[in-house]
mmCIF file of C-alpha atoms in Angstrom:
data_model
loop_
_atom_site.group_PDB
_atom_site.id
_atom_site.type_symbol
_atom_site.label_atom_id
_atom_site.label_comp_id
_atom_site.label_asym_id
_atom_site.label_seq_id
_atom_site.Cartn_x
_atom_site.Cartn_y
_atom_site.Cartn_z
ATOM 1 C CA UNK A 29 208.264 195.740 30.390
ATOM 2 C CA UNK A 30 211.532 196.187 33.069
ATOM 3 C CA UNK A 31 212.733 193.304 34.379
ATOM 4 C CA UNK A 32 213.527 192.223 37.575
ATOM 5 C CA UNK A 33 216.569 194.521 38.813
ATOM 6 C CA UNK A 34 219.019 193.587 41.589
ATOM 7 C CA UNK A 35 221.880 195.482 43.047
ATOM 8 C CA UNK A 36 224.777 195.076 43.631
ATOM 9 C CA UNK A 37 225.654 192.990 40.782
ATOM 10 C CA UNK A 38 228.787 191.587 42.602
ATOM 11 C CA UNK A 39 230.233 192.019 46.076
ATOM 12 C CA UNK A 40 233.262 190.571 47.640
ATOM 13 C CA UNK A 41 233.520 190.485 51.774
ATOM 14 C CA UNK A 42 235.976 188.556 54.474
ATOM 15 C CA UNK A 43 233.778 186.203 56.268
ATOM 16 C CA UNK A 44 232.245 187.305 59.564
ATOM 17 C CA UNK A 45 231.052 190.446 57.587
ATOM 18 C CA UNK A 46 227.621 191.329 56.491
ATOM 19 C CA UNK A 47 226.193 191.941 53.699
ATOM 20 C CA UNK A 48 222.631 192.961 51.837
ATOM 21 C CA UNK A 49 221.116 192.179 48.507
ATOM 22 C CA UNK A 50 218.097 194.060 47.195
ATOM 23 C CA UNK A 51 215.986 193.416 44.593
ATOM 24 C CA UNK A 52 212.844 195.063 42.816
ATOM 25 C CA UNK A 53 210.271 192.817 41.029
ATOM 26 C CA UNK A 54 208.630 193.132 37.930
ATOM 27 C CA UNK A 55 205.452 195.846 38.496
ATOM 28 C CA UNK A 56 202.323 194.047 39.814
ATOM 29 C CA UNK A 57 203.967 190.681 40.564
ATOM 30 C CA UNK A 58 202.957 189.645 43.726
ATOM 31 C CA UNK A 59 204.979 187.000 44.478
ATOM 32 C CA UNK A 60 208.407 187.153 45.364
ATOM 33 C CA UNK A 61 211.565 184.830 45.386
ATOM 34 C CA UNK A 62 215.394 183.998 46.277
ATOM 35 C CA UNK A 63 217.477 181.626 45.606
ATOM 36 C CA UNK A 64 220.558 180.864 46.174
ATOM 37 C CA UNK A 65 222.975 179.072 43.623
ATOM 38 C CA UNK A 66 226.327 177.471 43.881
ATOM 39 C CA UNK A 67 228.519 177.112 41.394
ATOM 40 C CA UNK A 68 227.685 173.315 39.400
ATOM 41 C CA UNK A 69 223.934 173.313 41.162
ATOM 42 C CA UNK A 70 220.603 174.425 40.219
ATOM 43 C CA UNK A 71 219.295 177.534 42.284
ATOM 44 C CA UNK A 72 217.977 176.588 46.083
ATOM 45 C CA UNK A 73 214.740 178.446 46.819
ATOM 46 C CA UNK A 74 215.750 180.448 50.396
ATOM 47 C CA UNK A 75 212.593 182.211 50.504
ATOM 48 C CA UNK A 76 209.419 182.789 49.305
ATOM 49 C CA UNK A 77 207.110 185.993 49.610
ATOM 50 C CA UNK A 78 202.906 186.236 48.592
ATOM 51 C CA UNK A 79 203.046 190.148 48.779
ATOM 52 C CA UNK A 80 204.510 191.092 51.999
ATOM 53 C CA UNK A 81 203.765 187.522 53.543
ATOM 54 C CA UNK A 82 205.809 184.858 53.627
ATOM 55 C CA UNK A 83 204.705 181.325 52.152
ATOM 56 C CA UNK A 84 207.845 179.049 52.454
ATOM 57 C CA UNK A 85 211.227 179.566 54.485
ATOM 58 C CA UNK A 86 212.338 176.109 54.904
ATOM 59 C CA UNK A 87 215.242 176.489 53.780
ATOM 60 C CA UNK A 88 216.612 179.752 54.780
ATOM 61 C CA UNK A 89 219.286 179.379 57.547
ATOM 62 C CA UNK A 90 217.993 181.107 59.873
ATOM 63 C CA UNK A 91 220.593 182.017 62.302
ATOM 64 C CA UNK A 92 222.283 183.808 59.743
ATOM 65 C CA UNK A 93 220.045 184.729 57.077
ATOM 66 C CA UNK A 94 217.285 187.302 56.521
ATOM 67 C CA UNK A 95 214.777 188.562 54.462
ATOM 68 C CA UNK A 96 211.767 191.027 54.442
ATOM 69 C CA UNK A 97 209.415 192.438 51.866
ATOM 70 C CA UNK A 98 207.801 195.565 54.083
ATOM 71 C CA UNK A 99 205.633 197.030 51.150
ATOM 72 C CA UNK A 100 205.028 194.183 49.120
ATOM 73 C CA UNK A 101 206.735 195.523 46.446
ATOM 74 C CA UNK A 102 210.936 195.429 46.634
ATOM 75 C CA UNK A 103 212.873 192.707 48.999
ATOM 76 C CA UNK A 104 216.419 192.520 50.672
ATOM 77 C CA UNK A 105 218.356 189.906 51.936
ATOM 78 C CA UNK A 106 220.738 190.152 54.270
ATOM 79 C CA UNK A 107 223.530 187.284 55.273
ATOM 80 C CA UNK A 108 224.791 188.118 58.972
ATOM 81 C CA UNK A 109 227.631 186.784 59.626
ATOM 82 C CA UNK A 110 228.650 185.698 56.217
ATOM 83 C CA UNK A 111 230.538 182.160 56.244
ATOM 84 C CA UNK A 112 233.051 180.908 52.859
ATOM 85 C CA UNK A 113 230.276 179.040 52.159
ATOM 86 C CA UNK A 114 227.738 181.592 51.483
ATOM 87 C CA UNK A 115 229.845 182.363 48.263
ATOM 88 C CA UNK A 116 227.175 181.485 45.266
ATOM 89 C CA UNK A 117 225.007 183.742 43.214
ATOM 90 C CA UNK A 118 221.866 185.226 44.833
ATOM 91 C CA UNK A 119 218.800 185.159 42.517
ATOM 92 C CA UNK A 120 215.391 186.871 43.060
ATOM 93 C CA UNK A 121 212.822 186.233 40.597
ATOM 94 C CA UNK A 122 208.834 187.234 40.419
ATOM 95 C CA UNK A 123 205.486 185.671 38.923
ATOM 96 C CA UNK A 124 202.517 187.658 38.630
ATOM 97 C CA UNK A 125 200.223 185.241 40.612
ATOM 98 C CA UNK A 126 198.744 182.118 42.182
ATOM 99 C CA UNK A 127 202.587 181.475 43.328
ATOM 100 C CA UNK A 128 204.199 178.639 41.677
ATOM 101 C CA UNK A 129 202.046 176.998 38.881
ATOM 102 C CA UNK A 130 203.129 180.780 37.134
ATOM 103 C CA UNK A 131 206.681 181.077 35.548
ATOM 104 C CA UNK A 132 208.910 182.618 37.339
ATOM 105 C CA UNK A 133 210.873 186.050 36.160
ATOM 106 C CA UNK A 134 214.160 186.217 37.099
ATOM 107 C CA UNK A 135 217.216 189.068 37.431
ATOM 108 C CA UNK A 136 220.880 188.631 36.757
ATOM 109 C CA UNK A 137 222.014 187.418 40.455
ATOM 110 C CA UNK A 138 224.078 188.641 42.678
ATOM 111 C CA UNK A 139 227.766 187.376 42.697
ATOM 112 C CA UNK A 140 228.925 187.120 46.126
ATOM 113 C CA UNK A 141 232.238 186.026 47.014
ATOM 114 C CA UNK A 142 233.425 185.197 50.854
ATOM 115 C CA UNK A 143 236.856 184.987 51.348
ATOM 116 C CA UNK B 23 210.218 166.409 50.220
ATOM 117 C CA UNK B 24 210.588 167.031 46.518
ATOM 118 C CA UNK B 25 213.365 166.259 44.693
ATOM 119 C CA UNK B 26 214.668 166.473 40.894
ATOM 120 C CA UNK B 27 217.368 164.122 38.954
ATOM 121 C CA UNK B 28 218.829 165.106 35.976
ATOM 122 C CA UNK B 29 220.895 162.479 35.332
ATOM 123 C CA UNK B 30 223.093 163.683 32.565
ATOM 124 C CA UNK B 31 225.726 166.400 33.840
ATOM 125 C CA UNK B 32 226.518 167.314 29.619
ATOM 126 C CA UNK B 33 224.690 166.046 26.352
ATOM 127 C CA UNK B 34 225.664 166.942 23.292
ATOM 128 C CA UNK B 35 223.844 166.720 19.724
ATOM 129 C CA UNK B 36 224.700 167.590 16.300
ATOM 130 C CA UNK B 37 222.623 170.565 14.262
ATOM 131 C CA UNK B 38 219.501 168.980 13.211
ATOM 132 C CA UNK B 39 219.004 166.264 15.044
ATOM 133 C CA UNK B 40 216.532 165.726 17.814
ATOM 134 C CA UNK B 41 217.633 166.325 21.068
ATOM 135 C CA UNK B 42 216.484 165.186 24.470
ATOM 136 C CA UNK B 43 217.238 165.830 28.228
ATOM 137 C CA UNK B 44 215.896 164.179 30.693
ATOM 138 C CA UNK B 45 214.218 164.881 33.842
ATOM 139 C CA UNK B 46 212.716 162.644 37.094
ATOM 140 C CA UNK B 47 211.281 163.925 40.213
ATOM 141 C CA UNK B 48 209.840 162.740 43.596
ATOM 142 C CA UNK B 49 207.065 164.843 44.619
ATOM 143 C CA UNK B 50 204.264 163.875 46.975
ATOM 144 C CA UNK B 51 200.690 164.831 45.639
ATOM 145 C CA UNK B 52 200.181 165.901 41.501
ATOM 146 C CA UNK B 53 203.449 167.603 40.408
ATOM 147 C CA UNK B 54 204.134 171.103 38.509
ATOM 148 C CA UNK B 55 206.692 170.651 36.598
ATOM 149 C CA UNK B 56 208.773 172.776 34.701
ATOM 150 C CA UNK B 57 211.608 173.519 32.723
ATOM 151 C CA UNK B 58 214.239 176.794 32.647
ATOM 152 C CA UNK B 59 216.845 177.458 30.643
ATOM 153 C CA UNK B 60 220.293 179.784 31.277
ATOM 154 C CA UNK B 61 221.687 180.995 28.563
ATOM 155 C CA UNK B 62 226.027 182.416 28.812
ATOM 156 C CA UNK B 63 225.550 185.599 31.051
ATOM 157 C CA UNK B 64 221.807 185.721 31.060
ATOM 158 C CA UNK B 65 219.554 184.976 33.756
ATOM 159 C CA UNK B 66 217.546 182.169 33.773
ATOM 160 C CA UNK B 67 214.616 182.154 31.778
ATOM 161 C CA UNK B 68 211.001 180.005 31.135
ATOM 162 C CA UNK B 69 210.308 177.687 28.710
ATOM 163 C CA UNK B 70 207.676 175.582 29.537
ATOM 164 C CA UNK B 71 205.338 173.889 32.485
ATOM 165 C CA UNK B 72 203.213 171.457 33.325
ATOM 166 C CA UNK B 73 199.976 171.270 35.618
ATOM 167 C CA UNK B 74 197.213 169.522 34.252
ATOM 168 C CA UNK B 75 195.548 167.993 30.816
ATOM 169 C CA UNK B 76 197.545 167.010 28.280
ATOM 170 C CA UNK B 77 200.420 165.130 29.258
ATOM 171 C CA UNK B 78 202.591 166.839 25.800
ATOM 172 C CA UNK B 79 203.787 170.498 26.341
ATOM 173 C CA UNK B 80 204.904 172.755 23.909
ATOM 174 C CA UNK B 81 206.934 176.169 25.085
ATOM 175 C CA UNK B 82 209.288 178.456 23.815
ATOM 176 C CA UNK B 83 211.592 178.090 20.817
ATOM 177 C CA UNK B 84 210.188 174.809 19.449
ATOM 178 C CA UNK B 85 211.022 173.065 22.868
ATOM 179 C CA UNK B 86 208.103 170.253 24.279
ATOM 180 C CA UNK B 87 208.237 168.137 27.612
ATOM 181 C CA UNK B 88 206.092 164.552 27.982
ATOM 182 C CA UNK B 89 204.820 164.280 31.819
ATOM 183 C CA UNK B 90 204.850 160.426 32.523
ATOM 184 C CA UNK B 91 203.275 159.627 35.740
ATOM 185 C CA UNK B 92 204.078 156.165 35.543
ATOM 186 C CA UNK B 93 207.568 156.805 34.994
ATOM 187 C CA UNK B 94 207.531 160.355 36.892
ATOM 188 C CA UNK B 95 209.768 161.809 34.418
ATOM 189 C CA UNK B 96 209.124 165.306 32.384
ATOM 190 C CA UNK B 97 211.765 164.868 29.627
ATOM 191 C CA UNK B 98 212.718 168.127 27.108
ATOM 192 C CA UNK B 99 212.798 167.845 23.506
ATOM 193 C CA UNK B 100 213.448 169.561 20.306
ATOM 194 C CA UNK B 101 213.330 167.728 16.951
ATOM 195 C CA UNK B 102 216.063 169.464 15.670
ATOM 196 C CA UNK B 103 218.414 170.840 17.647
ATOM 197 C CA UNK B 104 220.014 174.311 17.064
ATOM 198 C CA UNK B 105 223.369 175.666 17.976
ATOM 199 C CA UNK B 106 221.899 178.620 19.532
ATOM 200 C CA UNK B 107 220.140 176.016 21.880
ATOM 201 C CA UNK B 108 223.869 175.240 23.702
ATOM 202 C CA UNK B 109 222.902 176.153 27.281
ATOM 203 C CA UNK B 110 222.712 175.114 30.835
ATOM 204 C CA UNK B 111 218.985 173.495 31.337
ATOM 205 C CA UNK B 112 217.167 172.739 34.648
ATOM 206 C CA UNK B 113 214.065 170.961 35.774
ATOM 207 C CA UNK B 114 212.448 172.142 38.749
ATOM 208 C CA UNK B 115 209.128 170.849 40.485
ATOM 209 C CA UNK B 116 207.033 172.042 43.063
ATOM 210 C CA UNK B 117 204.166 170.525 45.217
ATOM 211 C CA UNK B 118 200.607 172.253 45.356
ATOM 212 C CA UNK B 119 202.419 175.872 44.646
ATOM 213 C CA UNK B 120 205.117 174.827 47.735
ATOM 214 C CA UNK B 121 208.080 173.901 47.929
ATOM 215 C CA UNK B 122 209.554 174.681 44.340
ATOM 216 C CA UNK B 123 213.215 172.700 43.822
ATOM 217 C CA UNK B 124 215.711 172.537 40.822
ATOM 218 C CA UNK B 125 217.421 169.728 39.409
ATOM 219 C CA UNK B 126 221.070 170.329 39.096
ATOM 220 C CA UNK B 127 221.079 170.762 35.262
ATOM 221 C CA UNK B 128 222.082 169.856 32.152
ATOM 222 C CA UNK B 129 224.496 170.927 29.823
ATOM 223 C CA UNK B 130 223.435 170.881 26.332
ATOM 224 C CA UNK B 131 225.782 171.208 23.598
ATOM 225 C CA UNK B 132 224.768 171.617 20.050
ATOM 226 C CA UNK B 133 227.867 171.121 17.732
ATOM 227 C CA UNK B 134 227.842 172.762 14.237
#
């Protein structure tokens, strides 16, 4: 079975720039996940997806951050403008169902550096 | 709001002994709890949970948690502790399927 898959696997941009993360989930998962984590800290759930809804945002900033999941199936997440302190690696994961009593899947991050 | 402590930043064991890490959490409402582990440039992977019944859970690779509700910790264990278990551990918890949070980890170090 394929794994979750995210591209790009690193990306360095000035602050004030944007930039997008995608990720595909494992095939018939229907919930989705990111997360962002800073070096020294456990991952910080941004966003979370049921299909192409979304279930909990709390924690996404909002003014800067994005996300959609149009088909239900692969995600992107886009940081406009990018600050120093979005620099952290950008996790998605996936479980099949039934949200979060099901382990989570997750892929290799993305390693984004602001300078 | 949830919350996890983890409140050992490194522990570290000798080969063959028992090992534990611990784990407390705030949640309001019965918990699901779980435990991840991230191995040197791998992504972060399952090893066990807890949502109802028995309060002892076995997962992956010989690891087991104890819920205590009294004490609202989920702590990890192995009785005996391999040096292919040296990795970066993390509790997480989540309320009613909302809400999911990580603990900031433990290092576990298993020396030879």
């Amino acid at each position: 079975e394929a794994g979750v898959a995210q591209s790009p696997r690193y990306k360095i941009i000035e602050k004030r720039q944007s930039v997008a993360f995608w990720c595909n989930p494992i095939s018939g998962h229907a919930t989705l996940y990111w997360y962002q984590q800073i070096l020294g800290q456990g991952p910080k759930l941004l966003i979370q997806f049921q299909n192409n809804g979304v279930v909990d945002d709390s924690q996404l900033p909002k003014d800067r951050f994005s996300a959609e999941r149009l088909k239900g199936v692969d995600s992107t997440l886009k940081i406009q403008p990018a600050k120093l302190e979005d620099s952290a690696v950008y996790l998605c994961a996936s479980s099949f169902e039934g949200s979060t009593y099901n382990e989570q899947f997750f892929g290799p991050g993305t390693r984004l550096t602001v300078l | 709001a949830q919350s996890v402590a983890q409140p050992e930043d490194q522990v570290n064991v000798a080969e063959g002994n028992p090992l534990t890490v611990k784990c407390t959490y705030s949640v309001s409402g019965n918990p699901y709890l779980f435990w991840y582990v991230q191995y040197p440039n791998r992504g972060l992977q399952f090893l066990l949970k807890y949502i109802t019944g028995d309060n002892l859970v076995k997962g992956s690779y010989g690891f087991e948690a104890e819920f205590n509700k009294s004490q609202t910790s989920f702590h990890l264990k192995k009785p005996s502790a391999l040096v292919s278990d040296s990795a970066l551990y993390f509790c997480a918890v989540s309320n009613y399927g909302q809400n999911f949070v990580f603990g900031p980890g433990t290092r576990l170090s298993v020396l030879p």
